[in-house]
Amino acid sequence: MNQIFTIRRCLALAALNFALAGSLSAQFVIANAQEAQAYGAVANQGHTALSSASAFALGSLGSVSAGSGFHGGYSYDNVETDPVGTDRAFDTDITQHSANFGYVHHFEKVVAGLSLSYIDSEVEANYAEAGNTGVVDLDADGWIVSGAVANTWDQFTLSVVAGFGLLSEDGSRRGVFGESQSSFDTDLYYVTIDGNYDITVSERMTVAPFVQFNYLNVSSSSFAESGAADSGNVDSIDRDWMTSELGLRSLVNVSDALTAFVVLSWEYDLNSSDTELSGYDNVGAFGALDIPDVGESRLKAVVGVDYNLSENCALSADFSFAGGDDYEAFGAGGRISYMF
């Protein structure tokens, strides 16, 4: 009798667990389902990678009189976002390291450059809503190739930078029913247009109002989770940005070899589109989410120095901050340049 009771109890518990797992997995990628929503953090991860590559490519162009040469650099970026209600019920912590290499050539009237950025990025996205909690971890490495061209008319310089790249992602999602694994690719594209007007304030100081327009797109390929009872399938994750940035660049020649610079700007997301995520659970129920963005308007600041080691070689270092609604980003980087 005890054995029969024990068997019946085990069967009942197994049935209950199966029912709960089926109920949970049937919500995968359906409105406000936290099981999949935190994968939307890949959009901010891609944005961080593209912003770093664009900044390096644009900075490598320098001034028309700087000369042709090679550039190499390293940058560190950390981005944190907060939840925004149940439609974005996850926070993110992004840590990125990037190595950058480029060559810039000065033709008679224009400057052109080509650069390669290697990206190593980790994301932790924690979600919690209505008692359902868990975490999505994304470990990615990849590359971004950028091309740039600039021309100067008297005091005005127009620069255009464009690039594309790929992040290879290894993901895991840990929740109530265990851990699911995933593997997928994220495609990256961007275009940056920058207009800069130099104004000489004194022999040692120059200021330059600038306006910049950016288009960025981040999209991930479909993938299927495996490993947990509530594993699901993601069809697509897609997000694009159209942003404008208005600011002021300031340069102060501290000495013949040392120059300090400060950049203050305000960036605004012109289209304010959401991250689109779609997929289906392990029983075929389809769903889709529109995840709101954060930091649509953000204040940005960069401070740094350039130091000429010789007529041909220079070092630079900078620190950056960006802050907006439910968004904070910190960065630091260094660059070595050899001109000839």
mmCIF file of N, CA and C in Angstrom, residues 104-228:
data_model
loop_
_atom_site.group_PDB
_atom_site.id
_atom_site.type_symbol
_atom_site.label_atom_id
_atom_site.label_comp_id
_atom_site.label_asym_id
_atom_site.label_seq_id
_atom_site.Cartn_x
_atom_site.Cartn_y
_atom_site.Cartn_z
ATOM 1 N N VAL A 104 44.877 55.658 -42.328
ATOM 2 C CA VAL A 104 44.297 56.860 -42.920
ATOM 3 C C VAL A 104 45.266 57.391 -43.967
ATOM 4 N N HIS A 105 44.728 57.732 -45.142
ATOM 5 C CA HIS A 105 45.563 58.263 -46.219
ATOM 6 C C HIS A 105 45.050 59.633 -46.630
ATOM 7 N N HIS A 106 45.985 60.564 -46.742
ATOM 8 C CA HIS A 106 45.654 61.933 -47.157
ATOM 9 C C HIS A 106 45.914 62.085 -48.649
ATOM 10 N N PHE A 107 44.818 62.225 -49.404
ATOM 11 C CA PHE A 107 44.931 62.524 -50.819
ATOM 12 C C PHE A 107 45.036 64.042 -50.985
ATOM 13 N N GLU A 108 44.973 64.506 -52.194
ATOM 14 C CA GLU A 108 45.177 65.934 -52.436
ATOM 15 C C GLU A 108 44.128 66.792 -51.748
ATOM 16 N N LYS A 109 42.858 66.362 -51.802
ATOM 17 C CA LYS A 109 41.788 67.171 -51.228
ATOM 18 C C LYS A 109 41.021 66.476 -50.115
ATOM 19 N N VAL A 110 41.025 65.167 -50.094
ATOM 20 C CA VAL A 110 40.229 64.431 -49.111
ATOM 21 C C VAL A 110 41.103 63.505 -48.282
ATOM 22 N N VAL A 111 40.544 63.080 -47.159
ATOM 23 C CA VAL A 111 41.179 62.093 -46.293
ATOM 24 C C VAL A 111 40.293 60.856 -46.276
ATOM 25 N N ALA A 112 40.878 59.674 -46.434
ATOM 26 C CA ALA A 112 40.119 58.426 -46.421
ATOM 27 C C ALA A 112 40.773 57.445 -45.460
ATOM 28 N N GLY A 113 39.949 56.652 -44.813
ATOM 29 C CA GLY A 113 40.478 55.713 -43.839
ATOM 30 C C GLY A 113 39.732 54.397 -43.847
ATOM 31 N N LEU A 114 40.404 53.356 -43.379
ATOM 32 C CA LEU A 114 39.817 52.028 -43.234
ATOM 33 C C LEU A 114 40.237 51.493 -41.877
ATOM 34 N N SER A 115 39.292 50.955 -41.113
ATOM 35 C CA SER A 115 39.620 50.460 -39.776
ATOM 36 C C SER A 115 38.907 49.152 -39.481
ATOM 37 N N LEU A 116 39.488 48.397 -38.561
ATOM 38 C CA LEU A 116 38.934 47.132 -38.099
ATOM 39 C C LEU A 116 38.861 47.153 -36.592
ATOM 40 N N SER A 117 37.698 46.810 -36.049
ATOM 41 C CA SER A 117 37.493 46.756 -34.603
ATOM 42 C C SER A 117 37.170 45.328 -34.195
ATOM 43 N N TYR A 118 37.895 44.827 -33.204
ATOM 44 C CA TYR A 118 37.596 43.512 -32.632
ATOM 45 C C TYR A 118 36.848 43.739 -31.320
ATOM 46 N N ILE A 119 35.700 43.081 -31.151
ATOM 47 C CA ILE A 119 34.811 43.320 -30.019
ATOM 48 C C ILE A 119 34.723 42.079 -29.137
ATOM 49 N N ASP A 120 34.876 42.286 -27.826
ATOM 50 C CA ASP A 120 34.634 41.249 -26.815
ATOM 51 C C ASP A 120 33.624 41.826 -25.834
ATOM 52 N N SER A 121 32.410 41.258 -25.796
ATOM 53 C CA SER A 121 31.319 41.873 -25.048
ATOM 54 C C SER A 121 30.576 40.843 -24.210
ATOM 55 N N GLU A 122 30.230 41.237 -22.994
ATOM 56 C CA GLU A 122 29.425 40.392 -22.096
ATOM 57 C C GLU A 122 28.223 41.186 -21.592
ATOM 58 N N VAL A 123 27.078 40.515 -21.535
ATOM 59 C CA VAL A 123 25.838 41.141 -21.080
ATOM 60 C C VAL A 123 25.200 40.277 -19.999
ATOM 61 N N GLU A 124 24.749 40.918 -18.949
ATOM 62 C CA GLU A 124 23.915 40.262 -17.948
ATOM 63 C C GLU A 124 22.601 41.016 -17.875
ATOM 64 N N ALA A 125 21.497 40.336 -18.204
ATOM 65 C CA ALA A 125 20.169 40.943 -18.186
ATOM 66 C C ALA A 125 19.312 40.216 -17.156
ATOM 67 N N ASN A 126 18.945 40.917 -16.098
ATOM 68 C CA ASN A 126 18.128 40.340 -15.026
ATOM 69 C C ASN A 126 16.683 40.773 -15.196
ATOM 70 N N TYR A 127 15.763 39.801 -15.184
ATOM 71 C CA TYR A 127 14.352 40.153 -15.300
ATOM 72 C C TYR A 127 13.588 39.665 -14.078
ATOM 73 N N ALA A 128 12.542 40.413 -13.744
ATOM 74 C CA ALA A 128 11.697 40.073 -12.602
ATOM 75 C C ALA A 128 10.343 40.732 -12.792
ATOM 76 N N GLU A 129 9.268 39.904 -12.816
ATOM 77 C CA GLU A 129 7.928 40.458 -12.981
ATOM 78 C C GLU A 129 6.923 39.408 -12.543
ATOM 79 N N ALA A 130 6.027 39.819 -11.654
ATOM 80 C CA ALA A 130 4.948 38.946 -11.182
ATOM 81 C C ALA A 130 5.479 37.622 -10.634
ATOM 82 N N GLY A 131 6.589 37.686 -9.896
ATOM 83 C CA GLY A 131 7.135 36.488 -9.270
ATOM 84 C C GLY A 131 8.010 35.648 -10.159
ATOM 85 N N ASN A 132 8.095 35.967 -11.436
ATOM 86 C CA ASN A 132 8.927 35.219 -12.367
ATOM 87 C C ASN A 132 10.264 35.940 -12.508
ATOM 88 N N THR A 133 11.342 35.313 -12.058
ATOM 89 C CA THR A 133 12.655 35.954 -12.084
ATOM 90 C C THR A 133 13.657 35.060 -12.802
ATOM 91 N N GLY A 134 14.714 35.665 -13.279
ATOM 92 C CA GLY A 134 15.766 34.911 -13.944
ATOM 93 C C GLY A 134 16.799 35.842 -14.531
ATOM 94 N N VAL A 135 17.719 35.294 -15.298
ATOM 95 C CA VAL A 135 18.784 36.095 -15.877
ATOM 96 C C VAL A 135 19.171 35.518 -17.240
ATOM 97 N N VAL A 136 19.454 36.416 -18.191
ATOM 98 C CA VAL A 136 19.988 36.045 -19.501
ATOM 99 C C VAL A 136 21.415 36.560 -19.584
ATOM 100 N N ASP A 137 22.354 35.677 -19.866
ATOM 101 C CA ASP A 137 23.759 36.056 -20.061
ATOM 102 C C ASP A 137 24.112 35.883 -21.530
ATOM 103 N N LEU A 138 24.793 36.882 -22.097
ATOM 104 C CA LEU A 138 25.241 36.832 -23.479
ATOM 105 C C LEU A 138 26.739 37.098 -23.518
ATOM 106 N N ASP A 139 27.475 36.175 -24.092
ATOM 107 C CA ASP A 139 28.929 36.301 -24.242
ATOM 108 C C ASP A 139 29.226 36.343 -25.738
ATOM 109 N N ALA A 140 29.732 37.499 -26.219
ATOM 110 C CA ALA A 140 29.893 37.673 -27.661
ATOM 111 C C ALA A 140 31.290 38.154 -28.000
ATOM 112 N N ASP A 141 31.757 37.721 -29.153
ATOM 113 C CA ASP A 141 32.968 38.304 -29.740
ATOM 114 C C ASP A 141 32.738 38.433 -31.233
ATOM 115 N N GLY A 142 33.387 39.435 -31.831
ATOM 116 C CA GLY A 142 33.178 39.661 -33.250
ATOM 117 C C GLY A 142 34.010 40.808 -33.765
ATOM 118 N N TRP A 143 33.607 41.353 -34.901
ATOM 119 C CA TRP A 143 34.389 42.356 -35.600
ATOM 120 C C TRP A 143 33.479 43.362 -36.279
ATOM 121 N N ILE A 144 34.037 44.549 -36.546
ATOM 122 C CA ILE A 144 33.348 45.584 -37.310
ATOM 123 C C ILE A 144 34.375 46.224 -38.255
ATOM 124 N N VAL A 145 34.069 46.283 -39.540
ATOM 125 C CA VAL A 145 34.906 46.948 -40.531
ATOM 126 C C VAL A 145 34.280 48.302 -40.856
ATOM 127 N N SER A 146 35.091 49.358 -40.850
ATOM 128 C CA SER A 146 34.591 50.704 -41.096
ATOM 129 C C SER A 146 35.410 51.393 -42.180
ATOM 130 N N GLY A 147 34.720 52.160 -43.016
ATOM 131 C CA GLY A 147 35.368 53.018 -43.998
ATOM 132 C C GLY A 147 34.976 54.458 -43.738
ATOM 133 N N ALA A 148 35.902 55.387 -43.956
ATOM 134 C CA ALA A 148 35.637 56.786 -43.627
ATOM 135 C C ALA A 148 36.257 57.701 -44.662
ATOM 136 N N VAL A 149 35.620 58.859 -44.873
ATOM 137 C CA VAL A 149 36.152 59.867 -45.782
ATOM 138 C C VAL A 149 35.790 61.243 -45.230
ATOM 139 N N ALA A 150 36.691 62.220 -45.401
ATOM 140 C CA ALA A 150 36.456 63.579 -44.898
ATOM 141 C C ALA A 150 37.038 64.596 -45.853
ATOM 142 N N ASN A 151 36.415 65.761 -45.887
ATOM 143 C CA ASN A 151 36.918 66.876 -46.697
ATOM 144 C C ASN A 151 36.712 68.165 -45.913
ATOM 145 N N THR A 152 37.630 69.120 -46.101
ATOM 146 C CA THR A 152 37.578 70.385 -45.385
ATOM 147 C C THR A 152 37.512 71.548 -46.370
ATOM 148 N N TRP A 153 36.572 72.457 -46.116
ATOM 149 C CA TRP A 153 36.454 73.707 -46.847
ATOM 150 C C TRP A 153 36.684 74.847 -45.852
ATOM 151 N N ASP A 154 37.845 75.462 -45.926
ATOM 152 C CA ASP A 154 38.209 76.513 -44.969
ATOM 153 C C ASP A 154 38.104 75.972 -43.539
ATOM 154 N N GLN A 155 37.081 76.398 -42.799
ATOM 155 C CA GLN A 155 36.958 75.994 -41.392
ATOM 156 C C GLN A 155 35.969 74.849 -41.182
ATOM 157 N N PHE A 156 35.272 74.440 -42.233
ATOM 158 C CA PHE A 156 34.232 73.420 -42.098
ATOM 159 C C PHE A 156 34.733 72.072 -42.615
ATOM 160 N N THR A 157 34.553 71.032 -41.824
ATOM 161 C CA THR A 157 34.935 69.672 -42.199
ATOM 162 C C THR A 157 33.710 68.762 -42.190
ATOM 163 N N LEU A 158 33.503 68.046 -43.274
ATOM 164 C CA LEU A 158 32.423 67.068 -43.374
ATOM 165 C C LEU A 158 33.021 65.673 -43.425
ATOM 166 N N SER A 159 32.581 64.794 -42.540
ATOM 167 C CA SER A 159 33.081 63.413 -42.469
ATOM 168 C C SER A 159 31.922 62.443 -42.610
ATOM 169 N N VAL A 160 32.167 61.357 -43.333
ATOM 170 C CA VAL A 160 31.180 60.287 -43.487
ATOM 171 C C VAL A 160 31.868 58.970 -43.154
ATOM 172 N N VAL A 161 31.256 58.214 -42.242
ATOM 173 C CA VAL A 161 31.795 56.927 -41.805
ATOM 174 C C VAL A 161 30.690 55.877 -41.933
ATOM 175 N N ALA A 162 31.022 54.701 -42.415
ATOM 176 C CA ALA A 162 30.051 53.614 -42.523
ATOM 177 C C ALA A 162 30.743 52.295 -42.229
ATOM 178 N N GLY A 163 29.978 51.346 -41.689
ATOM 179 C CA GLY A 163 30.589 50.065 -41.365
ATOM 180 C C GLY A 163 29.575 48.961 -41.158
ATOM 181 N N PHE A 164 30.087 47.747 -41.100
ATOM 182 C CA PHE A 164 29.259 46.574 -40.840
ATOM 183 C C PHE A 164 30.082 45.575 -40.044
ATOM 184 N N GLY A 165 29.386 44.672 -39.357
ATOM 185 C CA GLY A 165 30.102 43.687 -38.560
ATOM 186 C C GLY A 165 29.209 42.559 -38.106
ATOM 187 N N LEU A 166 29.772 41.696 -37.278
ATOM 188 C CA LEU A 166 29.081 40.502 -36.815
ATOM 189 C C LEU A 166 29.550 40.157 -35.409
ATOM 190 N N LEU A 167 28.592 39.832 -34.536
ATOM 191 C CA LEU A 167 28.893 39.303 -33.212
ATOM 192 C C LEU A 167 28.414 37.858 -33.134
ATOM 193 N N SER A 168 29.279 36.961 -32.686
ATOM 194 C CA SER A 168 28.895 35.566 -32.444
ATOM 195 C C SER A 168 28.540 35.425 -30.973
ATOM 196 N N GLU A 169 27.308 35.023 -30.703
ATOM 197 C CA GLU A 169 26.762 35.033 -29.347
ATOM 198 C C GLU A 169 26.617 33.622 -28.776
ATOM 199 N N ASP A 170 27.049 33.461 -27.530
ATOM 200 C CA ASP A 170 26.717 32.286 -26.734
ATOM 201 C C ASP A 170 25.861 32.766 -25.572
ATOM 202 N N GLY A 171 24.626 32.262 -25.499
ATOM 203 C CA GLY A 171 23.691 32.739 -24.500
ATOM 204 C C GLY A 171 23.245 31.655 -23.537
ATOM 205 N N SER A 172 22.815 32.079 -22.371
ATOM 206 C CA SER A 172 22.195 31.170 -21.408
ATOM 207 C C SER A 172 21.078 31.922 -20.694
ATOM 208 N N ARG A 173 20.007 31.218 -20.404
ATOM 209 C CA ARG A 173 18.876 31.792 -19.672
ATOM 210 C C ARG A 173 18.553 30.888 -18.478
ATOM 211 N N ARG A 174 18.691 31.449 -17.299
ATOM 212 C CA ARG A 174 18.441 30.690 -16.075
ATOM 213 C C ARG A 174 17.163 31.196 -15.423
ATOM 214 N N GLY A 175 16.253 30.260 -15.148
ATOM 215 C CA GLY A 175 14.978 30.622 -14.553
ATOM 216 C C GLY A 175 14.453 29.549 -13.632
ATOM 217 N N VAL A 176 13.141 29.529 -13.460
ATOM 218 C CA VAL A 176 12.489 28.608 -12.521
ATOM 219 C C VAL A 176 12.722 27.159 -12.911
ATOM 220 N N PHE A 177 12.771 26.871 -14.213
ATOM 221 C CA PHE A 177 12.847 25.485 -14.676
ATOM 222 C C PHE A 177 14.237 25.088 -15.141
ATOM 223 N N GLY A 178 15.263 25.813 -14.683
ATOM 224 C CA GLY A 178 16.622 25.425 -15.015
ATOM 225 C C GLY A 178 17.273 26.376 -16.000
ATOM 226 N N GLU A 179 18.290 25.879 -16.695
ATOM 227 C CA GLU A 179 19.086 26.720 -17.581
ATOM 228 C C GLU A 179 18.971 26.247 -19.026
ATOM 229 N N SER A 180 18.718 27.210 -19.914
ATOM 230 C CA SER A 180 18.666 26.948 -21.350
ATOM 231 C C SER A 180 19.876 27.574 -22.025
ATOM 232 N N GLN A 181 20.411 26.897 -23.022
ATOM 233 C CA GLN A 181 21.565 27.387 -23.772
ATOM 234 C C GLN A 181 21.131 27.815 -25.174
ATOM 235 N N SER A 182 21.869 28.745 -25.746
ATOM 236 C CA SER A 182 21.562 29.198 -27.104
ATOM 237 C C SER A 182 22.835 29.679 -27.778
ATOM 238 N N SER A 183 22.798 29.727 -29.106
ATOM 239 C CA SER A 183 23.921 30.206 -29.890
ATOM 240 C C SER A 183 23.370 30.849 -31.158
ATOM 241 N N PHE A 184 23.816 32.075 -31.449
ATOM 242 C CA PHE A 184 23.284 32.776 -32.613
ATOM 243 C C PHE A 184 24.239 33.905 -33.008
ATOM 244 N N ASP A 185 23.953 34.555 -34.154
ATOM 245 C CA ASP A 185 24.763 35.655 -34.661
ATOM 246 C C ASP A 185 23.959 36.947 -34.647
ATOM 247 N N THR A 186 24.653 38.059 -34.468
ATOM 248 C CA THR A 186 24.038 39.384 -34.504
ATOM 249 C C THR A 186 24.732 40.223 -35.572
ATOM 250 N N ASP A 187 23.954 40.719 -36.531
ATOM 251 C CA ASP A 187 24.481 41.554 -37.608
ATOM 252 C C ASP A 187 24.439 43.027 -37.199
ATOM 253 N N LEU A 188 25.471 43.778 -37.584
ATOM 254 C CA LEU A 188 25.613 45.172 -37.199
ATOM 255 C C LEU A 188 25.874 46.033 -38.431
ATOM 256 N N TYR A 189 25.176 47.189 -38.531
ATOM 257 C CA TYR A 189 25.393 48.146 -39.606
ATOM 258 C C TYR A 189 25.280 49.561 -39.053
ATOM 259 N N TYR A 190 26.071 50.491 -39.613
ATOM 260 C CA TYR A 190 25.924 51.883 -39.189
ATOM 261 C C TYR A 190 26.435 52.842 -40.250
ATOM 262 N N VAL A 191 25.907 54.077 -40.208
ATOM 263 C CA VAL A 191 26.387 55.197 -41.018
ATOM 264 C C VAL A 191 26.420 56.423 -40.114
ATOM 265 N N THR A 192 27.536 57.165 -40.136
ATOM 266 C CA THR A 192 27.686 58.391 -39.357
ATOM 267 C C THR A 192 28.074 59.532 -40.278
ATOM 268 N N ILE A 193 27.359 60.665 -40.177
ATOM 269 C CA ILE A 193 27.674 61.883 -40.918
ATOM 270 C C ILE A 193 27.950 62.982 -39.908
ATOM 271 N N ASP A 194 29.130 63.602 -39.996
ATOM 272 C CA ASP A 194 29.555 64.586 -39.000
ATOM 273 C C ASP A 194 29.992 65.877 -39.681
ATOM 274 N N GLY A 195 29.403 66.993 -39.242
ATOM 275 C CA GLY A 195 29.793 68.311 -39.718
ATOM 276 C C GLY A 195 30.407 69.121 -38.593
ATOM 277 N N ASN A 196 31.632 69.624 -38.784
ATOM 278 C CA ASN A 196 32.417 70.267 -37.726
ATOM 279 C C ASN A 196 32.937 71.616 -38.232
ATOM 280 N N TYR A 197 32.716 72.709 -37.459
ATOM 281 C CA TYR A 197 33.158 74.050 -37.874
ATOM 282 C C TYR A 197 34.126 74.607 -36.835
ATOM 283 N N ASP A 198 35.389 74.797 -37.229
ATOM 284 C CA ASP A 198 36.436 75.272 -36.317
ATOM 285 C C ASP A 198 36.392 76.786 -36.157
ATOM 286 N N ILE A 199 36.467 77.232 -34.900
ATOM 287 C CA ILE A 199 36.524 78.653 -34.571
ATOM 288 C C ILE A 199 37.737 78.881 -33.678
ATOM 289 N N THR A 200 38.664 79.722 -34.122
ATOM 290 C CA THR A 200 39.860 80.016 -33.338
ATOM 291 C C THR A 200 39.538 81.085 -32.302
ATOM 292 N N VAL A 201 39.649 80.733 -31.031
ATOM 293 C CA VAL A 201 39.376 81.662 -29.944
ATOM 294 C C VAL A 201 40.634 82.442 -29.581
ATOM 295 N N SER A 202 41.759 81.756 -29.535
ATOM 296 C CA SER A 202 43.042 82.375 -29.232
ATOM 297 C C SER A 202 44.145 81.518 -29.837
ATOM 298 N N GLU A 203 45.394 81.913 -29.588
ATOM 299 C CA GLU A 203 46.508 81.123 -30.122
ATOM 300 C C GLU A 203 46.519 79.705 -29.583
ATOM 301 N N ARG A 204 45.966 79.530 -28.388
ATOM 302 C CA ARG A 204 46.015 78.208 -27.756
ATOM 303 C C ARG A 204 44.678 77.473 -27.756
ATOM 304 N N MET A 205 43.601 78.139 -28.057
ATOM 305 C CA MET A 205 42.282 77.520 -27.902
ATOM 306 C C MET A 205 41.457 77.582 -29.177
ATOM 307 N N THR A 206 40.844 76.452 -29.503
ATOM 308 C CA THR A 206 39.932 76.333 -30.633
ATOM 309 C C THR A 206 38.650 75.652 -30.171
ATOM 310 N N VAL A 207 37.512 76.155 -30.615
ATOM 311 C CA VAL A 207 36.232 75.495 -30.337
ATOM 312 C C VAL A 207 35.584 75.147 -31.668
ATOM 313 N N ALA A 208 34.781 74.090 -31.660
ATOM 314 C CA ALA A 208 34.175 73.616 -32.904
ATOM 315 C C ALA A 208 32.761 73.101 -32.640
ATOM 316 N N PRO A 209 31.741 73.902 -32.948
ATOM 317 C CA PRO A 209 30.377 73.362 -32.915
ATOM 318 C C PRO A 209 30.245 72.247 -33.962
ATOM 319 N N PHE A 210 29.480 71.219 -33.630
ATOM 320 C CA PHE A 210 29.302 70.129 -34.597
ATOM 321 C C PHE A 210 27.902 69.570 -34.524
ATOM 322 N N VAL A 211 27.487 68.993 -35.626
ATOM 323 C CA VAL A 211 26.229 68.263 -35.689
ATOM 324 C C VAL A 211 26.514 66.914 -36.326
ATOM 325 N N GLN A 212 25.871 65.880 -35.798
ATOM 326 C CA GLN A 212 26.138 64.524 -36.269
ATOM 327 C C GLN A 212 24.818 63.768 -36.411
ATOM 328 N N PHE A 213 24.739 62.969 -37.479
ATOM 329 C CA PHE A 213 23.582 62.104 -37.701
ATOM 330 C C PHE A 213 24.070 60.658 -37.788
ATOM 331 N N ASN A 214 23.332 59.763 -37.138
ATOM 332 C CA ASN A 214 23.718 58.355 -37.092
ATOM 333 C C ASN A 214 22.544 57.462 -37.460
ATOM 334 N N TYR A 215 22.833 56.443 -38.248
ATOM 335 C CA TYR A 215 21.900 55.337 -38.450
ATOM 336 C C TYR A 215 22.590 54.063 -37.991
ATOM 337 N N LEU A 216 21.929 53.305 -37.120
ATOM 338 C CA LEU A 216 22.479 52.046 -36.635
ATOM 339 C C LEU A 216 21.408 50.973 -36.702
ATOM 340 N N ASN A 217 21.803 49.762 -37.064
ATOM 341 C CA ASN A 217 20.870 48.639 -37.091
ATOM 342 C C ASN A 217 21.518 47.423 -36.441
ATOM 343 N N VAL A 218 20.772 46.773 -35.572
ATOM 344 C CA VAL A 218 21.202 45.548 -34.893
ATOM 345 C C VAL A 218 20.118 44.495 -35.115
ATOM 346 N N SER A 219 20.487 43.350 -35.676
ATOM 347 C CA SER A 219 19.506 42.285 -35.901
ATOM 348 C C SER A 219 20.156 40.934 -35.650
ATOM 349 N N SER A 220 19.426 40.050 -34.992
ATOM 350 C CA SER A 220 19.950 38.729 -34.630
ATOM 351 C C SER A 220 19.244 37.633 -35.412
ATOM 352 N N SER A 221 19.979 36.582 -35.728
ATOM 353 C CA SER A 221 19.419 35.454 -36.450
ATOM 354 C C SER A 221 18.561 34.604 -35.523
ATOM 355 N N SER A 222 17.745 33.741 -36.102
ATOM 356 C CA SER A 222 16.880 32.861 -35.312
ATOM 357 C C SER A 222 17.714 31.808 -34.577
ATOM 358 N N PHE A 223 17.206 31.379 -33.433
ATOM 359 C CA PHE A 223 17.885 30.331 -32.676
ATOM 360 C C PHE A 223 16.889 29.592 -31.800
ATOM 361 N N ALA A 224 17.278 28.387 -31.412
ATOM 362 C CA ALA A 224 16.460 27.543 -30.542
ATOM 363 C C ALA A 224 17.216 27.280 -29.249
ATOM 364 N N GLU A 225 16.567 27.516 -28.136
ATOM 365 C CA GLU A 225 17.157 27.182 -26.840
ATOM 366 C C GLU A 225 17.109 25.672 -26.625
ATOM 367 N N SER A 226 17.958 25.209 -25.727
ATOM 368 C CA SER A 226 17.927 23.802 -25.343
ATOM 369 C C SER A 226 18.384 23.673 -23.904
ATOM 370 N N GLY A 227 17.844 22.673 -23.205
ATOM 371 C CA GLY A 227 18.349 22.373 -21.874
ATOM 372 C C GLY A 227 17.350 22.456 -20.753
ATOM 373 N N ALA A 228 16.306 23.290 -20.861
ATOM 374 C CA ALA A 228 15.334 23.429 -19.773
ATOM 375 C C ALA A 228 13.939 23.098 -20.277
#
